[in-house]
Coordinates of C-alpha atoms in Angstrom, one line a residue:
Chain A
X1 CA 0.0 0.0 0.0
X2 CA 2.9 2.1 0.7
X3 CA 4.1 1.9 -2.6
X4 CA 1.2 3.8 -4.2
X5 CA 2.5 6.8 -2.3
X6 CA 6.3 6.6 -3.7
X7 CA 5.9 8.8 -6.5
X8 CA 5.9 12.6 -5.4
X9 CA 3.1 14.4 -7.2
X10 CA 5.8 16.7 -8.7
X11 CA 7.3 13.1 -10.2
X12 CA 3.2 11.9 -10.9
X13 CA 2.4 14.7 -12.9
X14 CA 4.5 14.5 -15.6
X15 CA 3.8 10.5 -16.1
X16 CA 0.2 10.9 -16.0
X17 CA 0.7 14.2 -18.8
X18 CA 2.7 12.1 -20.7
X19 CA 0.6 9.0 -20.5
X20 CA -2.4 11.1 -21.7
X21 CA -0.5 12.6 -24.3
X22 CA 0.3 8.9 -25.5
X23 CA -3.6 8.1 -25.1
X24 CA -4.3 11.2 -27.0
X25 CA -2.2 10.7 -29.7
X26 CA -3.1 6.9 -29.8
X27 CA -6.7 7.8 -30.7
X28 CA -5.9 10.4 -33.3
X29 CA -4.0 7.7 -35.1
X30 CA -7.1 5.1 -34.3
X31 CA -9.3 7.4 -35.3
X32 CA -7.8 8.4 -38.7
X33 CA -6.4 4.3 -39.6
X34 CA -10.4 4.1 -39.3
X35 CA -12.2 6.9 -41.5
X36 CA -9.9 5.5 -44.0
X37 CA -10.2 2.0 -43.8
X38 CA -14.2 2.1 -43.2
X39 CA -15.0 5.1 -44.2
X40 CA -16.6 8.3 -41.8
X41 CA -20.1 6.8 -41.6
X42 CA -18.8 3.4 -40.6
X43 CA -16.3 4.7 -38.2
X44 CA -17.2 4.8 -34.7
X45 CA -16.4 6.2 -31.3
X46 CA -16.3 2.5 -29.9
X47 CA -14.2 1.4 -32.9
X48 CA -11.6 4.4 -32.8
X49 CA -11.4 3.1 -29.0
X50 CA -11.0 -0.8 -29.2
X51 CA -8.4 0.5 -32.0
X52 CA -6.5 2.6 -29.6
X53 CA -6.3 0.6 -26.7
X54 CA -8.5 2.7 -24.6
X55 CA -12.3 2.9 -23.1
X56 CA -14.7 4.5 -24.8
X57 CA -15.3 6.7 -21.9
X58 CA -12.2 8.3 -22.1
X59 CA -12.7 9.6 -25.3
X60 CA -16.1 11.1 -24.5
X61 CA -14.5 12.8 -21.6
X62 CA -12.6 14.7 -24.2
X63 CA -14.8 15.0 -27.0
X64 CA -18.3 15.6 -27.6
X65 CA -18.2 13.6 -31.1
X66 CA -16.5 11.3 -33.7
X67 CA -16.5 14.1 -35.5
X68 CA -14.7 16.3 -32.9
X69 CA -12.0 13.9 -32.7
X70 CA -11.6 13.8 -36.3
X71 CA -11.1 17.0 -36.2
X72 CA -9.0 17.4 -33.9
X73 CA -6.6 14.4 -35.4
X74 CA -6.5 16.3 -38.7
X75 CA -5.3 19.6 -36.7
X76 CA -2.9 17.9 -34.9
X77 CA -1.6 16.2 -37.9
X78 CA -1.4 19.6 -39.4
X79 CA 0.9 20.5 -36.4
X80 CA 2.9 18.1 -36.8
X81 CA 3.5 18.7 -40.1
X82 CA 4.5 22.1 -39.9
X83 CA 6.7 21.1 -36.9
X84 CA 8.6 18.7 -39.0
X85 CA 8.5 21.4 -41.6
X86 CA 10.8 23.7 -38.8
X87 CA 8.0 26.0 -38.0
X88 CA 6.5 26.7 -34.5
X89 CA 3.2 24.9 -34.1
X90 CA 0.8 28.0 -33.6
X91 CA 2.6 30.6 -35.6
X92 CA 2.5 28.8 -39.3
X93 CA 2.4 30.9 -42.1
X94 CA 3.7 31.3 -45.5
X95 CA 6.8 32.7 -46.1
X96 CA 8.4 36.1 -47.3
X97 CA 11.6 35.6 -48.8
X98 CA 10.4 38.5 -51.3
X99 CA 10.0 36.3 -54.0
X100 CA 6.4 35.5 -54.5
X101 CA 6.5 33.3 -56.7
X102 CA 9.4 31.2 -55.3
X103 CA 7.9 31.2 -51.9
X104 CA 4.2 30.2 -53.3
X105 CA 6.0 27.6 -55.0
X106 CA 7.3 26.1 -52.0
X107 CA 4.1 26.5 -50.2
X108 CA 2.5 24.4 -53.0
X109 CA 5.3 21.7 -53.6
X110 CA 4.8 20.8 -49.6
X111 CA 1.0 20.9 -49.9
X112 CA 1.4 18.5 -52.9
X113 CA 3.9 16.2 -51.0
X114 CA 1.6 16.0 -48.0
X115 CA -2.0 15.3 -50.6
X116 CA 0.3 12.4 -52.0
X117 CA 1.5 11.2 -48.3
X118 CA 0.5 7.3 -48.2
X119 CA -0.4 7.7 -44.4
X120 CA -2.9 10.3 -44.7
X121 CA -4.0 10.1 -48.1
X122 CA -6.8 7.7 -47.0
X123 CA -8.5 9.6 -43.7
X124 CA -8.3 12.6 -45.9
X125 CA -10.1 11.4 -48.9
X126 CA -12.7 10.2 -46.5
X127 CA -13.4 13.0 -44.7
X128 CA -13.6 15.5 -47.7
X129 CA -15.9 12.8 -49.2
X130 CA -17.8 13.0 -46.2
X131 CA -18.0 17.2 -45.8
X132 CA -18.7 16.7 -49.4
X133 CA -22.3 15.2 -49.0
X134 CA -22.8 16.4 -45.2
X135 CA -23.2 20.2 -44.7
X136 CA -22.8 20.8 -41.4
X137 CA -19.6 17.9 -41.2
X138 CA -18.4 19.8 -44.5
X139 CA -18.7 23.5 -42.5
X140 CA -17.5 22.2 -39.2
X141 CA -13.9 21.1 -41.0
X142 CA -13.9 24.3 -43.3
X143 CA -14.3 26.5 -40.7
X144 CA -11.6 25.3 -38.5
X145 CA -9.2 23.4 -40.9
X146 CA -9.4 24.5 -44.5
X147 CA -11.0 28.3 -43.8
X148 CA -7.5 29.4 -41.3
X149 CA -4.8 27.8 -43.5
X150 CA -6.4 29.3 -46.5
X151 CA -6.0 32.6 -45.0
X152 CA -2.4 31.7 -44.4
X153 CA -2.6 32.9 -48.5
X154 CA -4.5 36.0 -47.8
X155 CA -2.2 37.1 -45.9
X156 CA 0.6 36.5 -48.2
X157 CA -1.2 37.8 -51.1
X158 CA -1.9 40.8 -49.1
X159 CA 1.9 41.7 -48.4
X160 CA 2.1 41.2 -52.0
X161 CA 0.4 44.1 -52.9
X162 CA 1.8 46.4 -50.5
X163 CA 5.0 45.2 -52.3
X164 CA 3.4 46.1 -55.7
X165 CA 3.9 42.2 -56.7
X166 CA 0.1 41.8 -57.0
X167 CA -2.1 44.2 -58.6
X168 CA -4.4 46.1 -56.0
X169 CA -7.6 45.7 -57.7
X170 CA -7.6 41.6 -56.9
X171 CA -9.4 40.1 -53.7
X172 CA -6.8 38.2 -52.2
X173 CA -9.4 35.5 -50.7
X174 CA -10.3 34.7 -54.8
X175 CA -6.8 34.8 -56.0
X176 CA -5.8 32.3 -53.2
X177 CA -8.1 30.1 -54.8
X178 CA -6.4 30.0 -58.7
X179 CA -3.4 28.4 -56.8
X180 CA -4.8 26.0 -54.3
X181 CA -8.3 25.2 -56.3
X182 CA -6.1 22.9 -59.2
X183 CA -4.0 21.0 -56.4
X184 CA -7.2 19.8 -54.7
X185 CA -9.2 19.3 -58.3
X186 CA -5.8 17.4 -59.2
X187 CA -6.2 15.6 -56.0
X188 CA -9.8 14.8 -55.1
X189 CA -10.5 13.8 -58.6
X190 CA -7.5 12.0 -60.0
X191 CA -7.0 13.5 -63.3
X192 CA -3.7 13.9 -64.0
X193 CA -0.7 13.2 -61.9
X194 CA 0.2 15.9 -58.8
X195 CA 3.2 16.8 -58.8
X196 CA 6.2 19.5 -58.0
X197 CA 5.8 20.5 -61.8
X198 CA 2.4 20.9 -62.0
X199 CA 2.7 23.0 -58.4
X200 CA 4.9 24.9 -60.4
X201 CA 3.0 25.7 -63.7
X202 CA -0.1 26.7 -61.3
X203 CA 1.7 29.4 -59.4
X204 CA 3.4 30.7 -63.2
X205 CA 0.0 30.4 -64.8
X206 CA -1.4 32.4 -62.1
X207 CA 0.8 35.3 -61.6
X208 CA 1.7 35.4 -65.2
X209 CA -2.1 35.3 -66.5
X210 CA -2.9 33.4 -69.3
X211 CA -3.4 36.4 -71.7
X212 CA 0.0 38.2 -73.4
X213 CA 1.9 40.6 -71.6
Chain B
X1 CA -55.9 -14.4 -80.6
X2 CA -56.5 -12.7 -84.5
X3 CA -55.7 -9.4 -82.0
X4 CA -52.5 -10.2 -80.9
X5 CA -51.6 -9.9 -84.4
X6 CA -53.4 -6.5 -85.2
X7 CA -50.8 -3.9 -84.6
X8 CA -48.1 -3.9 -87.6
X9 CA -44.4 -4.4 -86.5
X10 CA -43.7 -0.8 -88.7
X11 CA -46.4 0.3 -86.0
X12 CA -45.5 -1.6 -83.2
X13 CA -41.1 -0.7 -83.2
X14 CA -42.1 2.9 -82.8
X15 CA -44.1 2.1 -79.7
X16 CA -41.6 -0.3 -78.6
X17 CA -39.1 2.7 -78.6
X18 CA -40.9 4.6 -77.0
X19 CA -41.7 2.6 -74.7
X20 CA -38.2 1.9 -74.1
X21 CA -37.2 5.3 -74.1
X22 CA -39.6 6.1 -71.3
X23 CA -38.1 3.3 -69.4
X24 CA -34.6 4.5 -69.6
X25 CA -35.1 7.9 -68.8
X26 CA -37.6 6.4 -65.6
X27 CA -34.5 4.7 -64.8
X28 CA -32.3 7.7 -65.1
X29 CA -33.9 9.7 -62.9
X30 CA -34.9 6.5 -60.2
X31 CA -30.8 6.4 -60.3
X32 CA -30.0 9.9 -60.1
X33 CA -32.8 10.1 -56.9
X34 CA -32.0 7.6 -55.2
X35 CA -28.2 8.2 -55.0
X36 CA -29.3 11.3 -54.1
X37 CA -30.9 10.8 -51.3
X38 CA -28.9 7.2 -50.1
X39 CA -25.3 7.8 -51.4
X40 CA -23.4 6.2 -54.0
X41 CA -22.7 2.5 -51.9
X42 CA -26.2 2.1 -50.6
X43 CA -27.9 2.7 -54.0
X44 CA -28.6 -0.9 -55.9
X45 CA -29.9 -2.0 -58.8
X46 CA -33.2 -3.1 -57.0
X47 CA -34.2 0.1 -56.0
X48 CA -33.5 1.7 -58.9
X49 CA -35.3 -1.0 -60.6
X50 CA -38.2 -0.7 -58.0
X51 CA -38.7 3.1 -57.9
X52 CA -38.6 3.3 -62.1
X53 CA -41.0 0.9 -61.9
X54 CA -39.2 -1.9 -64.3
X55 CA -37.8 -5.5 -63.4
X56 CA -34.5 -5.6 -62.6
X57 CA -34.0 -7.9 -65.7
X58 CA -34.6 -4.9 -67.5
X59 CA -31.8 -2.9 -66.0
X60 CA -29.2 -5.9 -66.0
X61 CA -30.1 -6.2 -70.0
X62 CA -29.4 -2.7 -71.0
X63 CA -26.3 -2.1 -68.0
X64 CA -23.5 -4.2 -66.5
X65 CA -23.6 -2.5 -63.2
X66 CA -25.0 0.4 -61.0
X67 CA -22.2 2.7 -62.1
X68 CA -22.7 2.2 -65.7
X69 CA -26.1 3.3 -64.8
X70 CA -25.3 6.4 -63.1
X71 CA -22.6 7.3 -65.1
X72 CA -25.1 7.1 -68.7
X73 CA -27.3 9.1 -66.4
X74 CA -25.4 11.7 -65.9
X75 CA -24.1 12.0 -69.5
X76 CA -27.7 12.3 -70.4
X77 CA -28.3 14.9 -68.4
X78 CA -25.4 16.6 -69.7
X79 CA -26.7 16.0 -73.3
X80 CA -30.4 17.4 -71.9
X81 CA -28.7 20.4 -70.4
X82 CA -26.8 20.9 -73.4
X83 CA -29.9 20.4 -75.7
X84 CA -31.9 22.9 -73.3
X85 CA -29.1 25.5 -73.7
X86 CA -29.9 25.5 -77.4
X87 CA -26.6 22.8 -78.6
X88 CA -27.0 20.1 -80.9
X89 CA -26.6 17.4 -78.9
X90 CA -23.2 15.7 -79.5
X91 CA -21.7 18.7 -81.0
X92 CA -21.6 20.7 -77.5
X93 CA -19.0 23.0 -77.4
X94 CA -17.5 26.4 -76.0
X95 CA -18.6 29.7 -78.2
X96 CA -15.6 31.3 -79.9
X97 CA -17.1 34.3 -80.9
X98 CA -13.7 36.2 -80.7
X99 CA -13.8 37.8 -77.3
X100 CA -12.0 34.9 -74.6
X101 CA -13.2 36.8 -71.5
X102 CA -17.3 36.9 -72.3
X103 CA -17.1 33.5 -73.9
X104 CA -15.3 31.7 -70.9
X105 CA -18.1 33.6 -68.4
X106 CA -20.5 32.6 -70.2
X107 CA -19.2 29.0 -69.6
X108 CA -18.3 29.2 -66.2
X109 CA -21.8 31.0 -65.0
X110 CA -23.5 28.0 -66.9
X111 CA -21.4 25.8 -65.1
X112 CA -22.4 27.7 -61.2
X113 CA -25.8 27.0 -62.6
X114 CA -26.0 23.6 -63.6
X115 CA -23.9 23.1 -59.9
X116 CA -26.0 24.6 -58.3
X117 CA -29.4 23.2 -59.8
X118 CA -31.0 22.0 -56.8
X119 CA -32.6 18.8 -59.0
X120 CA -29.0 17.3 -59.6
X121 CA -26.9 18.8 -57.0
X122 CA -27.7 15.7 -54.2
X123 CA -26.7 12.6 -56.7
X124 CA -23.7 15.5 -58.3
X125 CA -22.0 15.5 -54.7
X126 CA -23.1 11.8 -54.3
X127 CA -21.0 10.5 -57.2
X128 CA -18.2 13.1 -56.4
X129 CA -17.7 11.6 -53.0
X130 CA -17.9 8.5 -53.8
X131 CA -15.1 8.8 -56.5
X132 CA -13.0 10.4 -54.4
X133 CA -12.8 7.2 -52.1
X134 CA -12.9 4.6 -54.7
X135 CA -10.3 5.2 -57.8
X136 CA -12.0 2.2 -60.0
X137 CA -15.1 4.2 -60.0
X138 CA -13.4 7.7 -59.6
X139 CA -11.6 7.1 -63.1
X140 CA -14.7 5.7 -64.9
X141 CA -16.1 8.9 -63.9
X142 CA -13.3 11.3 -65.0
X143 CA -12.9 9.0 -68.1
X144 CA -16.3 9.1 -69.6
X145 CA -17.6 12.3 -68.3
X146 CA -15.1 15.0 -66.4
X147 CA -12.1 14.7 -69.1
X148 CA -14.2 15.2 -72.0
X149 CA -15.5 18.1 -71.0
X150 CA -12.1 19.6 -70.0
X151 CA -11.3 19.1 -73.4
X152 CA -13.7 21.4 -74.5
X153 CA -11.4 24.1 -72.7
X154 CA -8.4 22.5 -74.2
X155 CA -9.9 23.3 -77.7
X156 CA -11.3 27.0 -76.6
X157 CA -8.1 27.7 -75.2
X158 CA -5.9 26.5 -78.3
X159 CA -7.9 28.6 -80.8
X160 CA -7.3 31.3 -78.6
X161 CA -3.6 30.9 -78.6
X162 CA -3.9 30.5 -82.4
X163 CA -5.5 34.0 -82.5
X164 CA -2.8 35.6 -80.0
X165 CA -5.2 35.6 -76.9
X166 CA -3.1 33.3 -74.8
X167 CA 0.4 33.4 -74.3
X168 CA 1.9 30.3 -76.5
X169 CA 3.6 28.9 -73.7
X170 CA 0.8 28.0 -71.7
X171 CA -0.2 23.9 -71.6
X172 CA -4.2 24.9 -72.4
X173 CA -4.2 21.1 -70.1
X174 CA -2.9 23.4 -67.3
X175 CA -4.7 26.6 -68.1
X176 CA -8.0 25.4 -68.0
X177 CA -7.6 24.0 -64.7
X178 CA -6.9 27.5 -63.0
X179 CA -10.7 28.1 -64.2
X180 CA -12.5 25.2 -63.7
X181 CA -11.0 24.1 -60.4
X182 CA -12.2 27.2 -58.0
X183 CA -15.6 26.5 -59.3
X184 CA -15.3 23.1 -58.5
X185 CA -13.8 24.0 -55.2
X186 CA -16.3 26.3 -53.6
X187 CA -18.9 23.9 -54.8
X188 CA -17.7 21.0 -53.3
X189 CA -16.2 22.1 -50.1
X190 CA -19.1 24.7 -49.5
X191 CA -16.0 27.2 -48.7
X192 CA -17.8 30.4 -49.9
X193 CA -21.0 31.4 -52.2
X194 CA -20.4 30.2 -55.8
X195 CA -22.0 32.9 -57.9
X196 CA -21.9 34.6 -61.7
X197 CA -19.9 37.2 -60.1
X198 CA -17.4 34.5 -58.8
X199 CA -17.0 32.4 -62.4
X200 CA -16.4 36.2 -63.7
X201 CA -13.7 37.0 -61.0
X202 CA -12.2 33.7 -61.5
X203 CA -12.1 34.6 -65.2
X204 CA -10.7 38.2 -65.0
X205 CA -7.8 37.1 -62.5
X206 CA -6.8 33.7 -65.0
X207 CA -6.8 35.9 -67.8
X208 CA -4.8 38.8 -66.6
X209 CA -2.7 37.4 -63.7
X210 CA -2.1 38.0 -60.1
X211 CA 1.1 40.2 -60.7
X212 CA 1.1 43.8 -62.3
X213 CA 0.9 44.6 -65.9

């Protein structure tokens, strides 16, 4: 009995932080393996739990839905990403080297690299399926995954034209959309193969205009 | 008996087509409902068979499968719309009459129309989705009915570079993706209203480009 007393809190603490960041993490990965295995209407809270190991209780302490957690995993992902990527999760944005169209190009060669990533492909495809033919799924995820990274543009595009690299008459929130629009058409829909190239021709095709200088 | 043999086969084939015809656009429309309101993987042959009103004999004599349903379906309504907008069917293509800008908004508000016609827009999304998670289907779909429409753009786009319009280093392949894709965009992901006054923006910023003149 003694022994359940042997860890100071201060020591307690971080196991238990730790062991429910392992548990959190766990059902993010569960919970996207799932939506792309199954697909979002087949996937469960009670399947996302089996799958990581913990009760299904736990995860409705933290989360009010399966789509919450969905969410959530496909934020967290996103983190991640940009934390491999060297940036500080929380202060992502695109950057200003100066060179619009080098740094858009960049922007949209890692955007294509992480469409194409075998790991996530799957859970993506099957929740933009899903927002696809469910409103208020599809609004939930634009609002707080699509909606703030696309902004991420607008604000580029907007030191643009207090450069003078973009002209002032354009609304950055449509121009944003000639660049990323053809990667996801490209994407969802499988036309023609996604790729650094194509990334590039976008970003050329859309600051150049198709009509002769 | 004598009256079985009244009606003259140069009378009866007539009849029989029609008859036919009647039945294939019943089942047209029980397919494009009922995907509609189900989703792509729920939808069978039965109840399409069941709401047109026709044994499913009929459907299995005409059609290999529920996709090859939908997807003649679809290109039918295409060839209606096409018809309704005044085309010979078959012969559908994009108006040159000289000026790139007015004929490619005329296009693209057609296009925000026929997206947003409340009649097809359920089965639309339906069949979207569900090529987005299945490829077998997803390329069936871009084969036979996305890709031949892009090449309509392909051809508008070429005669414009013929006339000097558009810059002669462009891939029209590429080009016509910076148009199309935001349309398709906003529609599917709900991101933001998809109006005439959007297809027209989308227009005006492909044409000219992001970066001063």
């Amino acid at each position: 009995m003694a022994e359940i007393r042997t860890p100071k809190p201060a020591a307690r603490t971080p196991d238990t932080t730790r062991r429910s960041e392992r548990s959190r993490r766990a059902i993010y990965d569960a919970a996207l393996s799932l939506v792309g295995e199954v697909g979002y209407p087949k996937t469960t809270i009670e399947g996302i739990a089996a799958r990581a190991g913990v009760g299904k209780q736990t995860i409705y302490r933290w989360w009010p839905s399966k789509a919450a957690v969905l969410l959530e995993a496909f934020l967290d992902l996103g983190k991640r990403a940009a934390e491999a990527a060297g940036a500080d999760s929380g202060s992502y944005e695109i950057p200003d080297t100066g060179d619009l169209a080098a740094d858009l190009k960049a922007v949209l060669r890692a955007t294509v690299d992480e469409l194409v990533d075998p790991q996530y492909e799957a859970p993506s495809r099957a929740l933009t399926a899903a927002g696809i033919v469910d409103p208020v799924l599809g609004a939930e995820f634009v609002e707080k995954l699509l909606e703030p990274s696309l902004q991420l543009y607008v604000k580029r595009l907007r030191a643009a034209q207090e450069a003078g690299d973009v002209r002032p008459d354009i609304d950055p929130r449509v121009a944003l959309e000639l660049l990323v629009a053809p990667l996801a058409h490209r994407w969802l829909l499988r036309t023609l193969p996604l790729t650094h190239a194509y990334a590039d021709a976008v970003v050329d095709c859309a600051l150049g205009g198709l009509t002769p200088r």
